[in-house]
PDB file of C-alpha atoms and ligand atoms in Angstrom:
ATOM      1  CA  UNK A   1      -3.549 -11.446   7.463  1.00 87.00           C
ATOM      2  CA  UNK A   2      -6.744  -9.690   6.417  1.00 94.00           C
ATOM      3  CA  UNK A   3      -8.491  -6.337   6.504  1.00 97.00           C
ATOM      4  CA  UNK A   4      -7.654  -2.706   5.887  1.00 98.00           C
ATOM      5  CA  UNK A   5      -3.945  -1.857   5.609  1.00 98.00           C
ATOM      6  CA  UNK A   6      -2.632   1.689   5.236  1.00 98.00           C
ATOM      7  CA  UNK A   7       0.086   2.133   2.647  1.00 98.00           C
ATOM      8  CA  UNK A   8       2.178   4.143   5.066  1.00 98.00           C
ATOM      9  CA  UNK A   9       2.927   7.802   4.319  1.00 98.00           C
ATOM     10  CA  UNK A  10       6.451   8.857   5.359  1.00 98.00           C
ATOM     11  CA  UNK A  11       7.352  12.413   6.448  1.00 98.00           C
ATOM     12  CA  UNK A  12      10.550  13.977   5.076  1.00 98.00           C
ATOM     13  CA  UNK A  13      12.194  17.292   5.932  1.00 97.00           C
ATOM     14  CA  UNK A  14      13.483  19.847   3.385  1.00 95.00           C
ATOM     15  CA  UNK A  15      16.718  17.887   2.948  1.00 96.00           C
ATOM     16  CA  UNK A  16      14.838  14.650   2.322  1.00 96.00           C
ATOM     17  CA  UNK A  17      15.593  13.131   5.739  1.00 97.00           C
ATOM     18  CA  UNK A  18      13.007  11.068   7.613  1.00 98.00           C
ATOM     19  CA  UNK A  19      11.255  13.028  10.390  1.00 98.00           C
ATOM     20  CA  UNK A  20      11.333  10.200  12.915  1.00 98.00           C
ATOM     21  CA  UNK A  21       9.044  11.771  15.545  1.00 98.00           C
ATOM     22  CA  UNK A  22       6.343  12.442  12.951  1.00 98.00           C
ATOM     23  CA  UNK A  23       6.704   8.995  11.412  1.00 98.00           C
ATOM     24  CA  UNK A  24       6.043   7.495  14.835  1.00 98.00           C
ATOM     25  CA  UNK A  25       2.978   9.739  15.240  1.00 98.00           C
ATOM     26  CA  UNK A  26       1.645   8.705  11.817  1.00 98.00           C
ATOM     27  CA  UNK A  27       2.054   5.048  12.760  1.00 98.00           C
ATOM     28  CA  UNK A  28       0.195   5.666  16.038  1.00 98.00           C
ATOM     29  CA  UNK A  29      -2.517   7.655  14.251  1.00 98.00           C
ATOM     30  CA  UNK A  30      -3.088   4.696  11.963  1.00 98.00           C
ATOM     31  CA  UNK A  31      -3.310   2.300  14.899  1.00 98.00           C
ATOM     32  CA  UNK A  32      -5.160   4.410  17.469  1.00 97.00           C
ATOM     33  CA  UNK A  33      -7.384   6.696  15.384  1.00 96.00           C
ATOM     34  CA  UNK A  34      -7.941   4.964  12.026  1.00 97.00           C
ATOM     35  CA  UNK A  35      -7.793   1.560  13.706  1.00 96.00           C
ATOM     36  CA  UNK A  36      -6.448  -0.104  10.576  1.00 98.00           C
ATOM     37  CA  UNK A  37      -5.584  -3.787  10.649  1.00 98.00           C
ATOM     38  CA  UNK A  38      -2.073  -3.348   9.338  1.00 98.00           C
ATOM     39  CA  UNK A  39       0.523  -1.245   7.573  1.00 98.00           C
ATOM     40  CA  UNK A  40       2.124  -1.678   4.172  1.00 98.00           C
ATOM     41  CA  UNK A  41       5.569  -0.185   4.633  1.00 98.00           C
ATOM     42  CA  UNK A  42       7.784   1.267   1.885  1.00 98.00           C
ATOM     43  CA  UNK A  43       5.228   1.107  -0.871  1.00 98.00           C
ATOM     44  CA  UNK A  44       4.598   3.731  -3.517  1.00 97.00           C
ATOM     45  CA  UNK A  45       2.895   5.886  -0.871  1.00 98.00           C
ATOM     46  CA  UNK A  46       6.064   5.772   1.207  1.00 98.00           C
ATOM     47  CA  UNK A  47       7.912   7.182  -1.849  1.00 98.00           C
ATOM     48  CA  UNK A  48      10.017   4.018  -1.677  1.00 98.00           C
ATOM     49  CA  UNK A  49      11.365   4.159  -5.222  1.00 97.00           C
ATOM     50  CA  UNK A  50      12.948   7.558  -4.490  1.00 97.00           C
ATOM     51  CA  UNK A  51      14.856   6.412  -1.400  1.00 98.00           C
ATOM     52  CA  UNK A  52      18.307   5.048  -0.607  1.00 97.00           C
ATOM     53  CA  UNK A  53      18.655   1.544   0.861  1.00 98.00           C
ATOM     54  CA  UNK A  54      19.656   3.050   4.227  1.00 98.00           C
ATOM     55  CA  UNK A  55      16.521   5.168   4.414  1.00 98.00           C
ATOM     56  CA  UNK A  56      14.324   2.199   3.514  1.00 98.00           C
ATOM     57  CA  UNK A  57      15.953   0.191   6.330  1.00 98.00           C
ATOM     58  CA  UNK A  58      15.539   3.047   8.798  1.00 98.00           C
ATOM     59  CA  UNK A  59      11.823   3.261   7.970  1.00 98.00           C
ATOM     60  CA  UNK A  60      11.361  -0.495   8.490  1.00 98.00           C
ATOM     61  CA  UNK A  61      13.135  -0.188  11.829  1.00 98.00           C
ATOM     62  CA  UNK A  62      11.222   2.849  13.166  1.00 98.00           C
ATOM     63  CA  UNK A  63       7.835   1.486  12.108  1.00 98.00           C
ATOM     64  CA  UNK A  64       8.414  -1.904  13.744  1.00 98.00           C
ATOM     65  CA  UNK A  65       9.747  -0.255  16.887  1.00 98.00           C
ATOM     66  CA  UNK A  66       6.637   1.942  17.144  1.00 98.00           C
ATOM     67  CA  UNK A  67       3.987  -0.577  16.072  1.00 98.00           C
ATOM     68  CA  UNK A  68       5.535  -3.540  17.891  1.00 95.00           C
ATOM     69  CA  UNK A  69       3.038  -6.401  17.540  1.00 94.00           C
ATOM     70  CA  UNK A  70      -0.063  -4.178  17.714  1.00 92.00           C
ATOM     71  CA  UNK A  71      -0.921  -4.673  14.028  1.00 97.00           C
ATOM     72  CA  UNK A  72       0.222  -6.694  11.027  1.00 97.00           C
ATOM     73  CA  UNK A  73       3.175  -5.324   9.081  1.00 98.00           C
ATOM     74  CA  UNK A  74       3.967  -5.981   5.429  1.00 98.00           C
ATOM     75  CA  UNK A  75       7.390  -4.916   4.127  1.00 98.00           C
ATOM     76  CA  UNK A  76       7.544  -3.887   0.473  1.00 98.00           C
ATOM     77  CA  UNK A  77      11.097  -4.708  -0.618  1.00 98.00           C
ATOM     78  CA  UNK A  78      10.761  -4.847  -4.399  1.00 98.00           C
ATOM     79  CA  UNK A  79      13.511  -3.171  -6.362  1.00 97.00           C
ATOM     80  CA  UNK A  80      14.988  -3.240  -9.853  1.00 96.00           C
ATOM     81  CA  UNK A  81      18.176  -4.229  -8.081  1.00 97.00           C
ATOM     82  CA  UNK A  82      17.570  -7.815  -6.981  1.00 98.00           C
ATOM     83  CA  UNK A  83      20.463  -7.702  -4.488  1.00 98.00           C
ATOM     84  CA  UNK A  84      18.816  -4.720  -2.816  1.00 98.00           C
ATOM     85  CA  UNK A  85      15.444  -6.488  -2.721  1.00 98.00           C
ATOM     86  CA  UNK A  86      17.060  -9.501  -1.018  1.00 98.00           C
ATOM     87  CA  UNK A  87      19.025  -7.333   1.415  1.00 98.00           C
ATOM     88  CA  UNK A  88      15.867  -5.449   2.400  1.00 98.00           C
ATOM     89  CA  UNK A  89      13.890  -8.679   2.580  1.00 98.00           C
ATOM     90  CA  UNK A  90      16.422 -10.195   4.991  1.00 98.00           C
ATOM     91  CA  UNK A  91      16.407  -7.007   7.046  1.00 98.00           C
ATOM     92  CA  UNK A  92      12.601  -6.870   7.353  1.00 98.00           C
ATOM     93  CA  UNK A  93      12.485 -10.596   8.109  1.00 98.00           C
ATOM     94  CA  UNK A  94      14.962 -10.144  10.983  1.00 98.00           C
ATOM     95  CA  UNK A  95      12.793  -7.301  12.271  1.00 98.00           C
ATOM     96  CA  UNK A  96       9.918  -9.812  12.304  1.00 97.00           C
ATOM     97  CA  UNK A  97       7.709  -8.242   9.658  1.00 98.00           C
ATOM     98  CA  UNK A  98       4.744 -10.557   9.075  1.00 97.00           C
ATOM     99  CA  UNK A  99       5.384 -10.907   5.373  1.00 97.00           C
ATOM    100  CA  UNK A 100       7.218  -9.388   2.422  1.00 98.00           C
ATOM    101  CA  UNK A 101       5.808  -7.861  -0.710  1.00 98.00           C
ATOM    102  CA  UNK A 102       7.628  -6.952  -3.915  1.00 98.00           C
ATOM    103  CA  UNK A 103       6.527  -4.886  -6.860  1.00 98.00           C
ATOM    104  CA  UNK A 104       6.830  -6.653 -10.210  1.00 97.00           C
ATOM    105  CA  UNK A 105      10.197  -5.674 -11.735  1.00 97.00           C
ATOM    106  CA  UNK A 106       9.608  -2.853 -14.212  1.00 95.00           C
ATOM    107  CA  UNK A 107      11.295  -0.608 -16.823  1.00 94.00           C
ATOM    108  CA  UNK A 108      13.230  -3.307 -18.764  1.00 95.00           C
ATOM    109  CA  UNK A 109      10.153  -5.215 -19.932  1.00 93.00           C
ATOM    110  CA  UNK A 110      11.254  -8.455 -18.280  1.00 96.00           C
ATOM    111  CA  UNK A 111       9.630 -11.613 -19.611  1.00 96.00           C
ATOM    112  CA  UNK A 112       7.620 -13.862 -17.329  1.00 97.00           C
ATOM    113  CA  UNK A 113      10.498 -16.303 -16.656  1.00 97.00           C
ATOM    114  CA  UNK A 114      12.572 -13.363 -15.406  1.00 97.00           C
ATOM    115  CA  UNK A 115       9.730 -12.105 -13.216  1.00 97.00           C
ATOM    116  CA  UNK A 116       9.286 -15.600 -11.776  1.00 97.00           C
ATOM    117  CA  UNK A 117      13.001 -15.891 -11.085  1.00 97.00           C
ATOM    118  CA  UNK A 118      12.925 -12.508  -9.289  1.00 98.00           C
ATOM    119  CA  UNK A 119      10.163 -13.639  -6.898  1.00 98.00           C
ATOM    120  CA  UNK A 120      11.545 -17.116  -6.302  1.00 97.00           C
ATOM    121  CA  UNK A 121      15.030 -15.690  -5.583  1.00 98.00           C
ATOM    122  CA  UNK A 122      13.713 -13.245  -2.971  1.00 98.00           C
ATOM    123  CA  UNK A 123      11.716 -16.012  -1.283  1.00 98.00           C
ATOM    124  CA  UNK A 124      14.613 -18.498  -1.386  1.00 97.00           C
ATOM    125  CA  UNK A 125      17.079 -16.009   0.111  1.00 97.00           C
ATOM    126  CA  UNK A 126      14.804 -14.489   2.767  1.00 97.00           C
ATOM    127  CA  UNK A 127      12.752 -17.571   3.708  1.00 95.00           C
ATOM    128  CA  UNK A 128       9.717 -15.359   4.237  1.00 96.00           C
ATOM    129  CA  UNK A 129       6.205 -15.228   2.792  1.00 97.00           C
ATOM    130  CA  UNK A 130       5.571 -13.051  -0.250  1.00 98.00           C
ATOM    131  CA  UNK A 131       2.641 -10.939  -1.428  1.00 98.00           C
ATOM    132  CA  UNK A 132       3.025 -10.032  -5.097  1.00 98.00           C
ATOM    133  CA  UNK A 133       2.544  -6.314  -5.756  1.00 98.00           C
ATOM    134  CA  UNK A 134       0.853  -5.909  -9.128  1.00 96.00           C
ATOM    135  CA  UNK A 135       0.280  -2.330 -10.264  1.00 96.00           C
ATOM    136  CA  UNK A 136       0.220  -2.440 -14.080  1.00 95.00           C
ATOM    137  CA  UNK A 137      -0.645   1.225 -14.666  1.00 94.00           C
ATOM    138  CA  UNK A 138       2.675   2.267 -13.115  1.00 94.00           C
ATOM    139  CA  UNK A 139       4.904  -0.703 -14.003  1.00 95.00           C
ATOM    140  CA  UNK A 140       3.516  -1.683 -17.415  1.00 94.00           C
ATOM    141  CA  UNK A 141       3.606  -5.314 -16.221  1.00 94.00           C
ATOM    142  CA  UNK A 142       0.323  -7.104 -16.931  1.00 94.00           C
ATOM    143  CA  UNK A 143       0.196 -10.723 -15.793  1.00 96.00           C
ATOM    144  CA  UNK A 144      -2.413 -13.202 -16.986  1.00 96.00           C
ATOM    145  CA  UNK A 145      -4.456 -15.527 -14.810  1.00 97.00           C
ATOM    146  CA  UNK A 146      -2.252 -18.464 -15.864  1.00 98.00           C
ATOM    147  CA  UNK A 147       0.910 -16.549 -14.995  1.00 97.00           C
ATOM    148  CA  UNK A 148      -0.470 -15.743 -11.546  1.00 98.00           C
ATOM    149  CA  UNK A 149      -1.149 -19.462 -11.189  1.00 97.00           C
ATOM    150  CA  UNK A 150       2.459 -20.293 -12.064  1.00 97.00           C
ATOM    151  CA  UNK A 151       3.619 -17.964  -9.306  1.00 98.00           C
ATOM    152  CA  UNK A 152       1.017 -19.187  -6.838  1.00 98.00           C
ATOM    153  CA  UNK A 153       2.315 -22.762  -7.209  1.00 97.00           C
ATOM    154  CA  UNK A 154       4.984 -21.589  -4.789  1.00 97.00           C
ATOM    155  CA  UNK A 155       3.303 -21.935  -1.392  1.00 97.00           C
ATOM    156  CA  UNK A 156       5.334 -19.093   0.042  1.00 98.00           C
ATOM    157  CA  UNK A 157       3.553 -16.719  -2.326  1.00 98.00           C
ATOM    158  CA  UNK A 158       0.492 -16.061  -0.222  1.00 98.00           C
ATOM    159  CA  UNK A 159      -1.359 -13.735  -2.564  1.00 98.00           C
ATOM    160  CA  UNK A 160      -1.394 -10.482  -4.445  1.00 98.00           C
ATOM    161  CA  UNK A 161      -1.892  -6.800  -3.888  1.00 98.00           C
ATOM    162  CA  UNK A 162      -3.986  -6.086  -6.941  1.00 96.00           C
ATOM    163  CA  UNK A 163      -3.943  -2.406  -7.929  1.00 94.00           C
ATOM    164  CA  UNK A 164      -5.939  -2.489 -11.139  1.00 94.00           C
ATOM    165  CA  UNK A 165      -9.443  -1.739 -12.308  1.00 95.00           C
ATOM    166  CA  UNK A 166      -9.722  -5.067 -14.132  1.00 96.00           C
ATOM    167  CA  UNK A 167     -12.696  -6.559 -12.311  1.00 96.00           C
ATOM    168  CA  UNK A 168     -12.954  -9.471 -14.745  1.00 97.00           C
ATOM    169  CA  UNK A 169      -9.427 -10.590 -13.819  1.00 97.00           C
ATOM    170  CA  UNK A 170     -10.146  -9.944 -10.129  1.00 97.00           C
ATOM    171  CA  UNK A 171     -13.269 -12.127 -10.259  1.00 97.00           C
ATOM    172  CA  UNK A 172     -11.407 -14.900 -12.138  1.00 97.00           C
ATOM    173  CA  UNK A 173      -8.581 -14.824  -9.592  1.00 97.00           C
ATOM    174  CA  UNK A 174     -10.985 -15.053  -6.663  1.00 97.00           C
ATOM    175  CA  UNK A 175     -12.698 -18.056  -8.252  1.00 97.00           C
ATOM    176  CA  UNK A 176      -9.507 -19.882  -9.247  1.00 97.00           C
ATOM    177  CA  UNK A 177      -7.417 -19.167  -6.128  1.00 98.00           C
ATOM    178  CA  UNK A 178      -9.825 -19.277  -3.159  1.00 97.00           C
ATOM    179  CA  UNK A 179      -6.951 -20.058  -0.781  1.00 97.00           C
ATOM    180  CA  UNK A 180      -4.734 -17.091  -1.796  1.00 98.00           C
ATOM    181  CA  UNK A 181      -5.001 -13.596  -0.309  1.00 98.00           C
ATOM    182  CA  UNK A 182      -6.213 -10.821  -2.577  1.00 98.00           C
ATOM    183  CA  UNK A 183      -5.800  -7.229  -1.434  1.00 98.00           C
ATOM    184  CA  UNK A 184      -7.250  -4.510  -3.640  1.00 97.00           C
ATOM    185  CA  UNK A 185      -5.208  -1.382  -4.186  1.00 96.00           C
ATOM    186  CA  UNK A 186      -7.523   1.363  -5.419  1.00 97.00           C
ATOM    187  CA  UNK A 187      -9.224   2.987  -2.434  1.00 98.00           C
ATOM    188  CA  UNK A 188     -11.847   4.587  -4.676  1.00 98.00           C
ATOM    189  CA  UNK A 189     -12.880   1.103  -5.905  1.00 98.00           C
ATOM    190  CA  UNK A 190     -12.896  -0.645  -2.544  1.00 98.00           C
ATOM    191  CA  UNK A 191     -16.589  -1.521  -2.590  1.00 98.00           C
ATOM    192  CA  UNK A 192     -16.704  -3.166  -6.055  1.00 97.00           C
ATOM    193  CA  UNK A 193     -13.580  -5.134  -5.148  1.00 97.00           C
ATOM    194  CA  UNK A 194     -15.084  -6.124  -1.791  1.00 97.00           C
ATOM    195  CA  UNK A 195     -18.104  -7.548  -3.591  1.00 96.00           C
ATOM    196  CA  UNK A 196     -15.718 -10.051  -5.184  1.00 95.00           C
ATOM    197  CA  UNK A 197     -14.672 -11.192  -1.721  1.00 95.00           C
ATOM    198  CA  UNK A 198     -11.205  -9.782  -1.493  1.00 97.00           C
ATOM    199  CA  UNK A 199      -9.400 -10.452   1.778  1.00 98.00           C
ATOM    200  CA  UNK A 200      -8.536  -6.832   2.344  1.00 98.00           C
ATOM    201  CA  UNK A 201      -7.273  -3.612   0.845  1.00 98.00           C
ATOM    202  CA  UNK A 202      -4.050  -1.627   0.941  1.00 98.00           C
ATOM    203  CA  UNK A 203      -4.216   2.097   0.285  1.00 98.00           C
ATOM    204  CA  UNK A 204      -2.722   5.512   0.808  1.00 98.00           C
ATOM    205  CA  UNK A 205      -5.887   7.384   1.796  1.00 98.00           C
ATOM    206  CA  UNK A 206      -6.527   4.952   4.673  1.00 98.00           C
ATOM    207  CA  UNK A 207      -3.818   6.867   6.592  1.00 98.00           C
ATOM    208  CA  UNK A 208      -6.416   9.595   7.129  1.00 98.00           C
ATOM    209  CA  UNK A 209      -9.703   7.929   6.137  1.00 98.00           C
ATOM    210  CA  UNK A 210      -9.164   4.405   7.444  1.00 97.00           C
ATOM    211  CA  UNK A 211     -12.343   4.321   9.506  1.00 97.00           C
ATOM    212  CA  UNK A 212     -14.565   4.791   6.464  1.00 98.00           C
ATOM    213  CA  UNK A 213     -12.623   2.129   4.581  1.00 98.00           C
ATOM    214  CA  UNK A 214     -13.157  -0.295   7.445  1.00 98.00           C
ATOM    215  CA  UNK A 215     -16.888   0.474   7.423  1.00 98.00           C
ATOM    216  CA  UNK A 216     -17.176  -0.071   3.663  1.00 98.00           C
ATOM    217  CA  UNK A 217     -15.316  -3.365   3.908  1.00 98.00           C
ATOM    218  CA  UNK A 218     -17.373  -4.619   6.854  1.00 97.00           C
ATOM    219  CA  UNK A 219     -20.718  -3.583   5.339  1.00 98.00           C
ATOM    220  CA  UNK A 220     -19.816  -5.295   2.056  1.00 97.00           C
ATOM    221  CA  UNK A 221     -18.934  -8.475   3.939  1.00 96.00           C
ATOM    222  CA  UNK A 222     -22.309  -8.270   5.687  1.00 97.00           C
ATOM    223  CA  UNK A 223     -24.068  -7.861   2.334  1.00 96.00           C
ATOM    224  CA  UNK A 224     -25.196  -4.316   3.172  1.00 98.00           C
ATOM    225  CA  UNK A 225     -24.335  -2.893  -0.222  1.00 97.00           C
ATOM    226  CA  UNK A 226     -26.603   0.175  -0.200  1.00 98.00           C
ATOM    227  CA  UNK A 227     -25.149   1.382   3.098  1.00 98.00           C
ATOM    228  CA  UNK A 228     -21.609   0.629   1.893  1.00 98.00           C
ATOM    229  CA  UNK A 229     -22.260   2.560  -1.321  1.00 98.00           C
ATOM    230  CA  UNK A 230     -23.174   5.688   0.637  1.00 98.00           C
ATOM    231  CA  UNK A 231     -19.853   5.614   2.478  1.00 98.00           C
ATOM    232  CA  UNK A 232     -17.954   4.901  -0.742  1.00 98.00           C
ATOM    233  CA  UNK A 233     -19.637   7.989  -2.281  1.00 98.00           C
ATOM    234  CA  UNK A 234     -18.474  10.169   0.628  1.00 98.00           C
ATOM    235  CA  UNK A 235     -15.019   8.577   0.474  1.00 98.00           C
ATOM    236  CA  UNK A 236     -14.758   9.259  -3.235  1.00 98.00           C
ATOM    237  CA  UNK A 237     -15.762  12.922  -2.765  1.00 98.00           C
ATOM    238  CA  UNK A 238     -12.714  13.097  -0.495  1.00 98.00           C
ATOM    239  CA  UNK A 239     -10.395  11.096  -2.777  1.00 98.00           C
ATOM    240  CA  UNK A 240     -11.394  13.187  -5.798  1.00 98.00           C
ATOM    241  CA  UNK A 241     -10.328  16.322  -3.941  1.00 97.00           C
ATOM    242  CA  UNK A 242      -7.086  14.706  -2.700  1.00 98.00           C
ATOM    243  CA  UNK A 243      -6.153  13.643  -6.242  1.00 97.00           C
ATOM    244  CA  UNK A 244      -6.942  17.124  -7.557  1.00 96.00           C
ATOM    245  CA  UNK A 245      -4.679  18.785  -4.962  1.00 96.00           C
ATOM    246  CA  UNK A 246      -1.831  16.226  -5.307  1.00 96.00           C
ATOM    247  CA  UNK A 247      -2.031  12.743  -3.737  1.00 97.00           C
ATOM    248  CA  UNK A 248       0.809  12.355  -1.241  1.00 97.00           C
ATOM    249  CA  UNK A 249       1.288  16.105  -0.720  1.00 97.00           C
ATOM    250  CA  UNK A 250      -2.352  16.492   0.309  1.00 98.00           C
ATOM    251  CA  UNK A 251      -2.333  13.520   2.676  1.00 98.00           C
ATOM    252  CA  UNK A 252       0.741  15.089   4.309  1.00 98.00           C
ATOM    253  CA  UNK A 253      -1.033  18.439   4.479  1.00 97.00           C
ATOM    254  CA  UNK A 254      -4.041  16.779   6.148  1.00 98.00           C
ATOM    255  CA  UNK A 255      -1.663  15.471   8.825  1.00 98.00           C
ATOM    256  CA  UNK A 256      -0.243  18.988   9.137  1.00 97.00           C
ATOM    257  CA  UNK A 257      -3.716  20.422   9.778  1.00 96.00           C
ATOM    258  CA  UNK A 258      -4.222  17.692  12.373  1.00 96.00           C
ATOM    259  CA  UNK A 259      -1.060  18.747  14.214  1.00 96.00           C
ATOM    260  CA  UNK A 260       1.465  16.244  12.820  1.00 97.00           C
ATOM    261  CA  UNK A 261       4.328  17.705  10.801  1.00 97.00           C
ATOM    262  CA  UNK A 262       4.364  15.284   7.872  1.00 97.00           C
ATOM    263  CA  UNK A 263       6.940  17.399   6.087  1.00 97.00           C
ATOM    264  CA  UNK A 264       7.219  17.183   2.353  1.00 96.00           C
ATOM    265  CA  UNK A 265       7.819  14.713  -0.449  1.00 97.00           C
ATOM    266  CA  UNK A 266      11.081  13.482  -1.947  1.00 97.00           C
ATOM    267  CA  UNK A 267      12.353  15.369  -4.967  1.00 95.00           C
ATOM    268  CA  UNK A 268      11.442  15.533  -7.799  1.00 96.00           C
ATOM    269  CA  UNK A 269       7.926  15.477  -6.330  1.00 96.00           C
ATOM    270  CA  UNK A 270       6.791  19.029  -5.844  1.00 94.00           C
ATOM    271  CA  UNK A 271       5.749  20.671  -2.612  1.00 93.00           C
ATOM    272  CA  UNK A 272       2.165  21.309  -1.630  1.00 94.00           C
ATOM    273  CA  UNK A 273       0.860  24.611  -2.977  1.00 93.00           C
ATOM    274  CA  UNK A 274       0.513  26.808   0.151  1.00 92.00           C
ATOM    275  CA  UNK A 275      -2.308  28.776  -1.484  1.00 93.00           C
ATOM    276  CA  UNK A 276      -4.432  25.615  -1.179  1.00 94.00           C
ATOM    277  CA  UNK A 277      -3.994  25.274   2.597  1.00 94.00           C
ATOM    278  CA  UNK A 278      -7.479  26.536   3.356  1.00 96.00           C
ATOM    279  CA  UNK A 279      -8.922  23.907   0.985  1.00 96.00           C
ATOM    280  CA  UNK A 280      -7.289  21.193   3.083  1.00 97.00           C
ATOM    281  CA  UNK A 281      -8.520  22.748   6.342  1.00 97.00           C
ATOM    282  CA  UNK A 282     -12.006  22.653   4.845  1.00 97.00           C
ATOM    283  CA  UNK A 283     -11.556  18.980   3.875  1.00 97.00           C
ATOM    284  CA  UNK A 284     -10.479  17.991   7.382  1.00 97.00           C
ATOM    285  CA  UNK A 285     -13.535  19.730   8.790  1.00 97.00           C
ATOM    286  CA  UNK A 286     -16.042  18.579   6.199  1.00 97.00           C
ATOM    287  CA  UNK A 287     -14.979  14.922   6.224  1.00 97.00           C
ATOM    288  CA  UNK A 288     -14.267  14.932   9.945  1.00 96.00           C
ATOM    289  CA  UNK A 289     -10.770  13.512   9.389  1.00 95.00           C
TER     290      UNK A 289
HETATM  291  C1  HMN B   1       1.488   1.615  -2.068  1.00 65.02           C
HETATM  292  O1  HMN B   1       2.235   0.829  -2.636  1.00 65.02           O
HETATM  293  O2  HMN B   1       1.889   2.535  -1.384  1.00 65.02           O
HETATM  294  C2  HMN B   1      -0.004   1.517  -2.204  1.00 65.02           C
HETATM  295  O3  HMN B   1      -0.425   0.265  -1.898  1.00 65.02           O
HETATM  296  C3  HMN B   1      -0.474   1.953  -3.485  1.00 65.02           C
HETATM  297  C4  HMN B   1      -1.985   2.109  -3.469  1.00 65.02           C
HETATM  298  O4  HMN B   1      -2.534   1.163  -4.335  1.00 65.02           O
HETATM  299  C5  HMN B   1      -2.304   3.510  -3.882  1.00 65.02           C
HETATM  300  N1  HMN B   1      -1.807   3.705  -5.229  1.00 65.02           N
HETATM  301  C6  HMN B   1      -0.920   4.658  -5.499  1.00 65.02           C
HETATM  302  O5  HMN B   1      -0.604   5.521  -4.709  1.00 65.02           O
HETATM  303  C7  HMN B   1      -0.354   4.655  -6.868  1.00 65.02           C
HETATM  304  C8  HMN B   1      -3.783   3.830  -3.759  1.00 65.02           C
HETATM  305  O6  HMN B   1      -4.088   3.811  -2.405  1.00 65.02           O
HETATM  306  C9  HMN B   1      -4.091   5.212  -4.352  1.00 65.02           C
HETATM  307  O7  HMN B   1      -3.234   6.175  -3.788  1.00 65.02           O
HETATM  308  C10 HMN B   1      -5.517   5.622  -4.081  1.00 65.02           C
HETATM  309  O8  HMN B   1      -6.397   4.621  -4.511  1.00 65.02           O
HETATM  310  C11 HMN B   1      -5.848   6.946  -4.789  1.00 65.02           C
HETATM  311  O9  HMN B   1      -5.901   6.757  -6.175  1.00 65.02           O
END
């Protein structure tokens, strides 16, 4: 399990329901046009933490049905409600997702023993592999190198999705855990992470810009850093604009311009500002998305 994985964007209608036809098209776009190596399903980019258990299950089901075995599929099942995490983990495992991932439990400032218990419980109950999802800037959970090691003792924990700009920790992890998978999570920092020999990356912008991400990753692996830097510069011009216009809303709007109705975001996320539509049309054209 390696390479560029899109953190799948999910289209919702005005009532917050999944637009199944568009979700299938977004999956196909990722496979056929962006040619990503896999999908990370029900992550932050899928607005997972705003969804009911039923909707999360439906998304797992539709995505697997559309993608079949064409690419690798990772199911993010993490939840503050451990029973829900286990239920979703069992569901995704039955659907034959390649592995599970779970965000570190947040909000209540759990201590490390509690975090460890959370991961080991999900693994024990689902009997599947686990990729830890560490995203300290959103969860407030910062784990040390030694704590990662304590988790990694469990062989079913195959690695980490590391969404942080801490390149010292990233480098230390790569050196200490050569056999574990490390996926970076900030698309705008793909190249510096790739220099530290990550196994892949998981990101939201790959849904529309996956080809460039694949090029950056490949060039970095080939040691062609100057060429990779050029593509990262272009990529970051795009990401800067996407962040300015609103992350998930703008990715959905890009799909809209490309003929896929990606709907809107779950409340309380706001809708895309229609006055900015021409900006997105210009982005699609300029970056050849
Ligand atoms: C997910 O869980 O959906 C993604 O893996 C999260 C991923 O790390 C993205 N982070 C967030 O959306 C918070 C990045 O792709 C991010 O969107 C991108 O680097 C732009 O900042």
